[in-house]
């Protein structure tokens, strides 16, 4: 029997994550589940940043067994797939939805939602949503951290490759030489930086001057790289601290950076999940929402993540994450909410235990089925 065809639609809102997540899912369904996958993207330049093999001028190309198709505003009707996935509520073109309704058998229709650790996700996961106009039903599929959610994206070989790399000093040295032209000195603390505007980067750099060993601040091209590069140039006599701006890395190389560093500052959704698979302490710069709803999301994840820690270590993680998500200009008037320098000092002083916790957390998440496998099973065995 010919394997099922899947169409995955993704529209770029801003940043890289929507494409980062959609590409990972498409590749995993094709490579690990043998699905025939088309990934429809309205902006190929973002995917070309993550996968330089992609030619953003081409309307149709194949990579890793995924057919990448440009999603034009003037959508040309195409054969409807057995399974249709819209990511983050991006709505497939109307002409395509009409064709879905006319298709027999009707395709299975999935809306892949954003990741959240909030309680309500479990109650919304896998719920059906009948289309008000057409004889179609869409199902919501929520990533998550608990068994009653769709789980997290995790490629089959990911954790094996991580452990091999983290256990191989030679491979790590080769990686550093490749991206930074140098190898960190023995015992140096390596921090990777990937954040949104407004993160208190300069406070962090200043606070790292107090760390009792050399510190490398490593930032792929972007907001952090520009800021630390300027800051270090303005402070040329920094004996123990190096600011290293590196190129934006291909997506699979970015995993190596997370695996090679001791603390990872990440953001959004996909790098947030990759940092957890790296089994290293990390700090999440959550995508800020005008209504402050991101603080609720941050607290929901922190409650799950720090559950296995004692009060002092949980407070150290919470304080640093909150200070990192409070904009630089907002000094903390609340004694219970230390500023960035104090929060960093408290976190850095507890790194050995936080590293062990990061490993335990990753091992626990790895007990669960990965999102691509859960989605394929849901579509093939629940909706079928
Ligand atoms: O780029 P992001 O900020 O994207 C986010 C998410 O989509 C989020 O859901 C959405 O609400 C917000 O935008 C608007 O962060 P994220 O999710 O971590 O995606 C970054 C991607 O870039 C991820 O796939 C990793 C990849 N990456 C590289 O491939 N190379 C690099 O050097 C770096 C720094 C990142």
Short mmCIF file of C-alpha atoms and ligand atoms in Angstrom, two decimals:
data_model
loop_
_atom_site.label_atom_id
_atom_site.label_comp_id
_atom_site.label_asym_id
_atom_site.label_seq_id
_atom_site.Cartn_x
_atom_site.Cartn_y
_atom_site.Cartn_z
CA UNK A 1 0.00 0.00 0.00
CA UNK A 2 1.36 3.43 -0.96
CA UNK A 3 2.21 5.44 2.14
CA UNK A 4 -0.12 8.26 3.04
CA UNK A 5 0.37 11.74 1.67
CA UNK A 6 0.66 14.61 4.13
CA UNK A 7 0.41 18.35 3.36
CA UNK A 8 1.84 20.63 6.05
CA UNK A 9 1.05 24.36 5.77
CA UNK A 10 3.15 27.01 7.51
CA UNK A 11 2.95 30.79 7.20
CA UNK A 12 5.83 32.80 8.64
CA UNK A 13 4.53 35.30 11.25
CA UNK A 14 7.91 36.45 12.49
CA UNK A 15 11.18 34.94 13.64
CA UNK A 16 12.26 31.36 12.87
CA UNK A 17 10.29 29.09 15.18
CA UNK A 18 7.16 28.46 13.14
CA UNK A 19 9.31 27.23 10.27
CA UNK A 20 11.75 25.52 12.64
CA UNK A 21 8.95 23.43 14.16
CA UNK A 22 7.19 22.76 10.82
CA UNK A 23 10.41 21.64 9.14
CA UNK A 24 11.32 19.29 12.00
CA UNK A 25 7.87 17.69 11.91
CA UNK A 26 7.87 17.34 8.11
CA UNK A 27 11.33 15.78 8.06
CA UNK A 28 10.54 13.34 10.88
CA UNK A 29 7.25 12.18 9.29
CA UNK A 30 9.08 11.57 6.00
CA UNK A 31 12.25 9.96 7.38
CA UNK A 32 11.00 8.05 10.41
CA UNK A 33 7.38 7.29 9.45
CA UNK A 34 7.69 6.93 5.68
CA UNK A 35 5.01 9.52 4.95
CA UNK A 36 5.02 11.33 1.60
CA UNK A 37 5.26 14.92 2.85
CA UNK A 38 4.78 18.27 1.16
CA UNK A 39 5.70 21.33 3.23
CA UNK A 40 3.94 24.47 1.97
CA UNK A 41 5.76 27.64 3.02
CA UNK A 42 4.94 31.21 2.14
CA UNK A 43 8.48 32.48 2.89
CA UNK A 44 11.36 30.16 1.92
CA UNK A 45 14.07 32.57 3.08
CA UNK A 46 13.52 31.56 6.71
CA UNK A 47 13.89 27.85 5.93
CA UNK A 48 17.03 28.68 3.92
CA UNK A 49 18.50 30.20 7.14
CA UNK A 50 17.87 26.95 8.99
CA UNK A 51 18.81 24.72 6.03
CA UNK A 52 21.26 26.45 3.69
CA UNK A 53 20.65 23.69 1.12
CA UNK A 54 17.26 25.28 0.44
CA UNK A 55 17.14 27.61 -2.59
CA UNK A 56 14.60 30.33 -1.70
CA UNK A 57 14.11 31.21 -5.37
CA UNK A 58 12.76 27.79 -6.30
CA UNK A 59 9.01 27.04 -6.10
CA UNK A 60 9.50 23.31 -5.63
CA UNK A 61 12.46 21.37 -4.25
CA UNK A 62 13.16 18.25 -2.20
CA UNK A 63 15.30 17.98 0.91
CA UNK A 64 15.53 15.07 3.37
CA UNK A 65 12.61 13.39 1.51
CA UNK A 66 10.39 16.45 2.10
CA UNK A 67 8.91 18.26 -0.90
CA UNK A 68 9.17 21.96 -0.09
CA UNK A 69 6.61 23.99 -2.04
CA UNK A 70 6.21 27.76 -2.16
CA UNK A 71 2.76 28.76 -0.86
CA UNK A 72 1.70 31.58 -3.13
CA UNK A 73 -1.04 34.08 -2.32
CA UNK A 74 -2.52 33.11 -5.70
CA UNK A 75 -2.70 29.44 -4.70
CA UNK A 76 -2.75 27.00 -7.65
CA UNK A 77 -5.11 24.08 -6.84
CA UNK A 78 -3.16 20.95 -5.99
CA UNK A 79 -4.14 17.38 -5.29
CA UNK A 80 -5.37 17.22 -1.69
CA UNK A 81 -3.38 14.99 0.64
CA UNK A 82 -4.70 12.19 2.86
CA UNK A 83 -3.69 14.26 5.89
CA UNK A 84 -3.58 18.05 6.17
CA UNK A 85 -1.68 19.80 8.95
CA UNK A 86 -1.96 23.54 9.44
CA UNK A 87 0.62 24.82 11.89
CA UNK A 88 -0.26 27.43 14.51
CA UNK A 89 -3.69 28.15 13.00
CA UNK A 90 -2.22 29.37 9.68
CA UNK A 91 -5.31 28.33 7.61
CA UNK A 92 -4.65 26.45 4.35
CA UNK A 93 -5.71 28.43 1.24
CA UNK A 94 -9.50 28.58 0.89
CA UNK A 95 -9.40 26.88 -2.53
CA UNK A 96 -7.54 23.98 -0.92
CA UNK A 97 -10.09 23.71 1.91
CA UNK A 98 -12.89 23.64 -0.67
CA UNK A 99 -11.06 20.82 -2.45
CA UNK A 100 -10.66 18.99 0.89
CA UNK A 101 -14.45 19.03 1.30
CA UNK A 102 -14.92 17.65 -2.22
CA UNK A 103 -12.35 14.90 -1.76
CA UNK A 104 -13.41 11.32 -1.09
CA UNK A 105 -12.39 10.05 1.34
CA UNK A 106 -12.17 13.37 3.24
CA UNK A 107 -8.69 14.13 4.48
CA UNK A 108 -7.85 14.15 8.14
CA UNK A 109 -7.28 17.77 9.22
CA UNK A 110 -4.96 18.72 12.10
CA UNK A 111 -4.17 22.10 13.64
CA UNK A 112 -0.76 21.88 15.34
CA UNK A 113 -0.89 24.34 18.20
CA UNK A 114 1.78 26.29 20.07
CA UNK A 115 3.57 24.65 22.98
CA UNK A 116 2.49 25.55 26.50
CA UNK A 117 2.94 23.96 29.92
CA UNK A 118 -0.37 25.33 31.15
CA UNK A 119 -2.88 22.93 32.69
CA UNK A 120 -5.70 23.69 30.22
CA UNK A 121 -3.73 22.19 27.34
CA UNK A 122 -4.56 18.62 28.41
CA UNK A 123 -8.28 19.36 28.18
CA UNK A 124 -7.97 20.85 24.68
CA UNK A 125 -5.63 18.31 23.16
CA UNK A 126 -7.16 16.17 20.35
CA UNK A 127 -10.51 17.96 20.51
CA UNK A 128 -12.55 18.02 17.26
CA UNK A 129 -13.76 21.24 15.65
CA UNK A 130 -16.44 20.73 12.98
CA UNK A 131 -16.15 23.26 10.16
CA UNK A 132 -19.16 25.61 10.27
CA UNK A 133 -19.59 25.65 6.49
CA UNK A 134 -18.07 22.47 5.07
CA UNK A 135 -18.38 18.74 5.88
CA UNK A 136 -14.94 18.77 7.47
CA UNK A 137 -13.68 18.27 11.02
CA UNK A 138 -10.39 19.73 12.24
CA UNK A 139 -8.64 18.28 15.30
CA UNK A 140 -6.42 20.36 17.61
CA UNK A 141 -3.08 18.75 18.43
CA UNK A 142 -1.20 20.28 21.35
CA UNK A 143 2.47 19.69 22.05
CA UNK A 144 3.16 19.35 25.75
CA UNK A 145 5.08 17.97 28.70
CA UNK A 146 2.56 15.44 30.01
CA UNK A 147 1.15 12.10 28.76
CA UNK A 148 -2.26 13.68 28.01
CA UNK A 149 -0.70 16.00 25.39
CA UNK A 150 0.95 15.41 22.00
CA UNK A 151 4.46 15.43 23.49
CA UNK A 152 7.55 17.15 22.11
CA UNK A 153 9.44 16.96 18.84
CA UNK A 154 12.43 14.61 19.28
CA UNK A 155 14.14 12.88 16.40
CA UNK A 156 14.86 9.16 16.80
CA UNK A 157 18.66 9.52 16.89
CA UNK A 158 18.78 12.83 18.79
CA UNK A 159 19.65 11.68 22.30
CA UNK A 160 22.15 9.07 21.10
CA UNK A 161 23.97 11.71 19.04
CA UNK A 162 23.84 14.12 21.98
CA UNK A 163 25.42 11.64 24.37
CA UNK A 164 28.10 10.69 21.84
CA UNK A 165 28.99 14.36 21.31
CA UNK A 166 28.95 15.30 24.98
CA UNK A 167 31.16 12.29 25.71
CA UNK A 168 33.70 13.15 22.99
CA UNK A 169 36.11 16.01 23.89
CA UNK A 170 37.66 15.78 20.42
CA UNK A 171 34.33 16.30 18.67
CA UNK A 172 33.57 19.27 20.90
CA UNK A 173 36.99 20.82 20.24
CA UNK A 174 36.47 20.38 16.51
CA UNK A 175 33.06 22.03 16.82
CA UNK A 176 34.50 25.05 18.67
CA UNK A 177 37.35 25.42 16.22
CA UNK A 178 34.79 25.33 13.43
CA UNK A 179 32.43 27.99 14.82
CA UNK A 180 34.73 30.15 16.99
CA UNK A 181 38.17 29.49 15.50
CA UNK A 182 39.38 28.55 18.98
CA UNK A 183 38.79 26.03 21.77
CA UNK A 184 37.56 27.18 25.21
CA UNK A 185 40.22 26.96 27.94
CA UNK A 186 39.91 24.07 30.38
CA UNK A 187 37.23 24.80 33.00
CA UNK A 188 35.75 27.74 31.08
CA UNK A 189 32.01 28.33 31.49
CA UNK A 190 30.35 28.48 28.08
CA UNK A 191 27.03 30.30 27.70
CA UNK A 192 25.01 30.34 24.47
CA UNK A 193 22.76 33.36 23.91
CA UNK A 194 19.57 33.49 21.79
CA UNK A 195 17.00 36.02 23.01
CA UNK A 196 14.54 38.71 22.03
CA UNK A 197 15.21 42.44 22.31
CA UNK A 198 15.15 43.82 25.86
CA UNK A 199 16.95 40.93 27.60
CA UNK A 200 19.44 42.31 30.21
CA UNK A 201 22.49 41.10 28.27
CA UNK A 202 24.90 43.75 29.52
CA UNK A 203 23.95 43.04 33.13
CA UNK A 204 24.64 39.37 32.48
CA UNK A 205 28.03 40.13 30.91
CA UNK A 206 28.97 42.34 33.89
CA UNK A 207 27.76 39.65 36.32
CA UNK A 208 29.88 37.02 34.55
CA UNK A 209 32.99 39.02 35.42
CA UNK A 210 32.52 37.77 39.00
CA UNK A 211 32.51 34.09 37.92
CA UNK A 212 35.58 32.25 39.33
CA UNK A 213 36.72 30.92 35.93
CA UNK A 214 36.95 32.10 32.30
CA UNK A 215 33.55 32.70 30.69
CA UNK A 216 32.67 32.48 27.02
CA UNK A 217 29.53 34.30 25.90
CA UNK A 218 28.66 32.78 22.52
CA UNK A 219 25.92 34.27 20.36
CA UNK A 220 24.80 33.27 16.87
CA UNK A 221 24.18 36.23 14.58
CA UNK A 222 21.25 38.26 15.87
CA UNK A 223 20.23 40.54 18.75
CA UNK A 224 22.54 38.97 21.36
CA UNK A 225 25.58 38.82 19.06
CA UNK A 226 25.29 42.52 18.20
CA UNK A 227 24.82 43.56 21.83
CA UNK A 228 27.64 41.51 23.38
CA UNK A 229 29.99 42.36 20.54
CA UNK A 230 29.44 46.07 21.14
CA UNK A 231 29.68 45.63 24.91
CA UNK A 232 32.96 43.72 24.74
CA UNK A 233 34.45 46.21 22.28
CA UNK A 234 33.56 48.96 24.79
CA UNK A 235 35.32 46.98 27.55
CA UNK A 236 38.56 45.78 25.90
CA UNK A 237 40.36 44.81 29.15
CA UNK A 238 38.16 41.85 30.11
CA UNK A 239 40.66 39.24 31.25
CA UNK A 240 38.41 36.27 31.93
CA UNK A 241 35.44 37.06 29.68
CA UNK A 242 35.21 36.54 25.92
CA UNK A 243 32.28 37.64 23.76
CA UNK A 244 32.10 35.47 20.65
CA UNK A 245 29.68 36.34 17.88
CA UNK A 246 29.31 33.37 15.53
CA UNK A 247 27.32 32.92 12.31
CA UNK A 248 23.67 31.83 12.49
CA UNK A 249 24.07 28.05 12.48
CA UNK A 250 22.23 25.48 10.35
CA UNK A 251 19.50 23.98 12.54
CA UNK A 252 21.28 20.69 13.24
CA UNK A 253 24.50 22.56 14.06
CA UNK A 254 22.60 24.69 16.57
CA UNK A 255 21.96 21.49 18.54
CA UNK A 256 25.73 20.98 18.78
CA UNK A 257 26.12 24.49 20.24
CA UNK A 258 23.50 23.70 22.89
CA UNK A 259 25.21 20.38 23.65
CA UNK A 260 28.66 22.02 23.87
CA UNK A 261 27.64 24.84 26.24
CA UNK A 262 27.18 24.76 30.02
CA UNK A 263 24.19 27.14 30.19
CA UNK A 264 21.88 27.93 27.25
CA UNK A 265 19.82 31.09 27.00
CA UNK A 266 17.02 30.27 24.54
CA UNK A 267 13.69 31.71 23.40
CA UNK A 268 10.38 31.10 21.67
CA UNK A 269 9.45 27.46 21.25
CA UNK A 270 11.82 25.31 19.23
CA UNK A 271 15.13 26.39 20.80
CA UNK A 272 13.34 26.15 24.19
CA UNK A 273 12.64 22.46 23.52
CA UNK A 274 16.10 21.79 22.05
CA UNK A 275 17.69 23.23 25.19
CA UNK A 276 15.78 20.68 27.25
CA UNK A 277 17.00 17.80 25.06
CA UNK A 278 20.56 19.17 25.49
CA UNK A 279 20.27 18.20 29.20
CA UNK A 280 22.05 21.38 30.25
CA UNK A 281 20.81 24.19 32.55
CA UNK A 282 18.95 26.78 30.49
CA UNK A 283 17.15 30.09 30.72
CA UNK A 284 13.99 30.76 28.66
CA UNK A 285 13.32 34.17 27.13
CA UNK A 286 9.64 33.74 26.41
CA UNK A 287 7.96 35.56 23.51
CA UNK A 288 6.53 38.66 25.18
CA UNK A 289 2.79 39.29 24.77
CA UNK A 290 1.32 42.75 25.26
CA UNK A 291 -1.23 41.57 27.82
CA UNK A 292 1.51 39.95 29.91
CA UNK A 293 0.05 36.49 29.26
CA UNK A 294 3.61 35.23 28.77
CA UNK A 295 4.20 35.52 32.54
CA UNK A 296 1.45 32.94 33.12
CA UNK A 297 3.06 30.60 30.55
CA UNK A 298 6.48 31.12 32.11
CA UNK A 299 5.16 30.38 35.60
CA UNK A 300 3.35 27.27 34.34
CA UNK A 301 6.53 25.80 32.91
CA UNK A 302 8.67 26.83 35.91
CA UNK A 303 6.21 25.06 38.22
CA UNK A 304 6.72 21.81 36.27
CA UNK A 305 10.46 22.22 35.73
CA UNK A 306 11.40 23.15 39.32
CA UNK A 307 9.07 20.59 40.92
CA UNK A 308 12.02 18.20 41.40
CA UNK A 309 14.26 20.83 43.02
CA UNK A 310 14.58 21.89 46.66
CA UNK A 311 13.38 25.38 47.62
CA UNK A 312 16.78 27.12 47.27
CA UNK A 313 17.53 25.66 43.83
CA UNK A 314 13.98 26.23 42.61
CA UNK A 315 14.22 29.87 43.77
CA UNK A 316 17.57 30.27 42.01
CA UNK A 317 16.10 29.10 38.68
CA UNK A 318 12.90 31.13 39.08
CA UNK A 319 14.74 34.31 40.06
CA UNK A 320 17.09 34.20 37.08
CA UNK A 321 14.32 33.40 34.59
CA UNK A 322 12.15 36.22 35.91
CA UNK A 323 15.04 38.70 35.95
CA UNK A 324 15.92 37.66 32.38
CA UNK A 325 12.35 38.24 31.21
CA UNK A 326 12.03 41.59 33.00
CA UNK A 327 13.24 44.29 30.65
CA UNK A 328 16.64 45.83 31.50
CA UNK A 329 15.09 49.17 32.37
CA UNK A 330 12.80 47.70 35.05
CA UNK A 331 14.92 47.43 38.21
CA UNK A 332 13.39 45.06 40.77
CA UNK A 333 11.78 46.89 43.68
CA UNK A 334 10.68 43.58 45.13
CA UNK A 335 13.34 42.15 47.48
CA UNK A 336 11.91 38.69 46.75
CA UNK A 337 12.69 39.25 43.07
CA UNK A 338 16.45 39.84 42.90
CA UNK A 339 17.94 41.77 39.99
CA UNK A 340 19.90 40.04 37.26
CA UNK A 341 23.37 40.21 38.91
CA UNK A 342 22.18 38.63 42.18
CA UNK A 343 19.97 36.13 40.35
CA UNK A 344 22.86 35.08 38.10
CA UNK A 345 25.22 34.71 41.06
CA UNK A 346 22.68 32.48 42.84
CA UNK A 347 22.18 30.36 39.72
CA UNK A 348 25.87 30.09 38.86
CA UNK A 349 26.73 29.01 42.40
CA UNK A 350 24.32 26.07 42.07
CA UNK A 351 25.32 24.89 38.57
CA UNK A 352 26.45 21.35 39.47
CA UNK A 353 23.05 20.50 40.98
CA UNK A 354 21.19 22.33 38.21
CA UNK A 355 23.13 20.34 35.63
CA UNK A 356 22.10 17.08 37.30
CA UNK A 357 18.52 18.31 37.32
CA UNK A 358 18.66 19.21 33.62
CA UNK A 359 19.75 15.65 32.88
CA UNK A 360 16.97 14.16 35.05
CA UNK A 361 14.38 16.41 33.39
CA UNK A 362 15.52 15.42 29.88
CA UNK A 363 15.56 11.73 30.82
CA UNK A 364 12.03 12.00 32.18
CA UNK A 365 10.73 13.72 29.03
CA UNK A 366 12.47 11.09 26.92
CA UNK A 367 10.27 8.40 28.51
CA UNK A 368 7.36 9.81 26.55
CA UNK A 369 6.53 9.22 22.92
CA UNK A 370 7.75 12.00 20.63
CA UNK A 371 5.27 14.34 18.95
CA UNK A 372 5.71 13.06 15.37
CA UNK A 373 5.06 9.47 16.47
CA UNK A 374 2.06 10.56 18.57
CA UNK A 375 0.62 12.56 15.67
CA UNK A 376 1.12 9.75 13.14
CA UNK A 377 -0.55 7.31 15.54
CA UNK A 378 -3.42 9.73 16.25
CA UNK A 379 -4.06 10.20 12.53
CA UNK A 380 -3.58 6.56 11.51
CA UNK A 381 -5.28 4.83 14.44
CA UNK A 382 -7.62 7.30 16.12
CA UNK A 383 -9.02 9.37 13.29
CA UNK A 384 -8.97 6.59 10.70
O1 LIG B 1 12.69 32.33 16.29
P1 LIG B 1 11.84 32.24 17.46
O2 LIG B 1 11.70 33.41 18.30
O3 LIG B 1 10.38 31.78 17.01
C1 LIG B 1 9.30 32.02 17.85
C2 LIG B 1 8.44 30.84 17.91
O4 LIG B 1 7.97 30.57 16.64
C3 LIG B 1 7.26 31.13 18.80
O5 LIG B 1 6.38 30.04 18.79
C4 LIG B 1 6.52 32.29 18.28
O6 LIG B 1 5.53 32.62 19.22
C5 LIG B 1 7.48 33.42 18.16
O7 LIG B 1 8.59 33.10 17.33
C6 LIG B 1 6.78 34.51 17.52
O8 LIG B 1 12.37 31.08 18.44
P2 LIG B 1 12.39 29.49 18.30
O9 LIG B 1 11.01 28.92 18.39
O10 LIG B 1 13.36 29.03 19.28
O11 LIG B 1 12.92 29.20 16.82
C7 LIG B 1 14.25 29.46 16.47
C8 LIG B 1 14.69 28.45 15.43
O12 LIG B 1 15.95 28.86 14.89
C9 LIG B 1 14.89 27.05 15.99
O13 LIG B 1 14.41 26.08 15.05
C10 LIG B 1 16.41 26.92 16.12
C11 LIG B 1 16.85 27.75 14.95
N1 LIG B 1 18.21 28.28 15.03
C12 LIG B 1 19.13 27.82 14.12
O14 LIG B 1 18.83 26.95 13.29
N2 LIG B 1 20.40 28.34 14.15
C13 LIG B 1 20.80 29.27 15.08
O15 LIG B 1 21.95 29.70 15.06
C14 LIG B 1 19.82 29.72 16.03
C15 LIG B 1 20.20 30.73 17.06
C16 LIG B 1 18.54 29.23 15.97
#
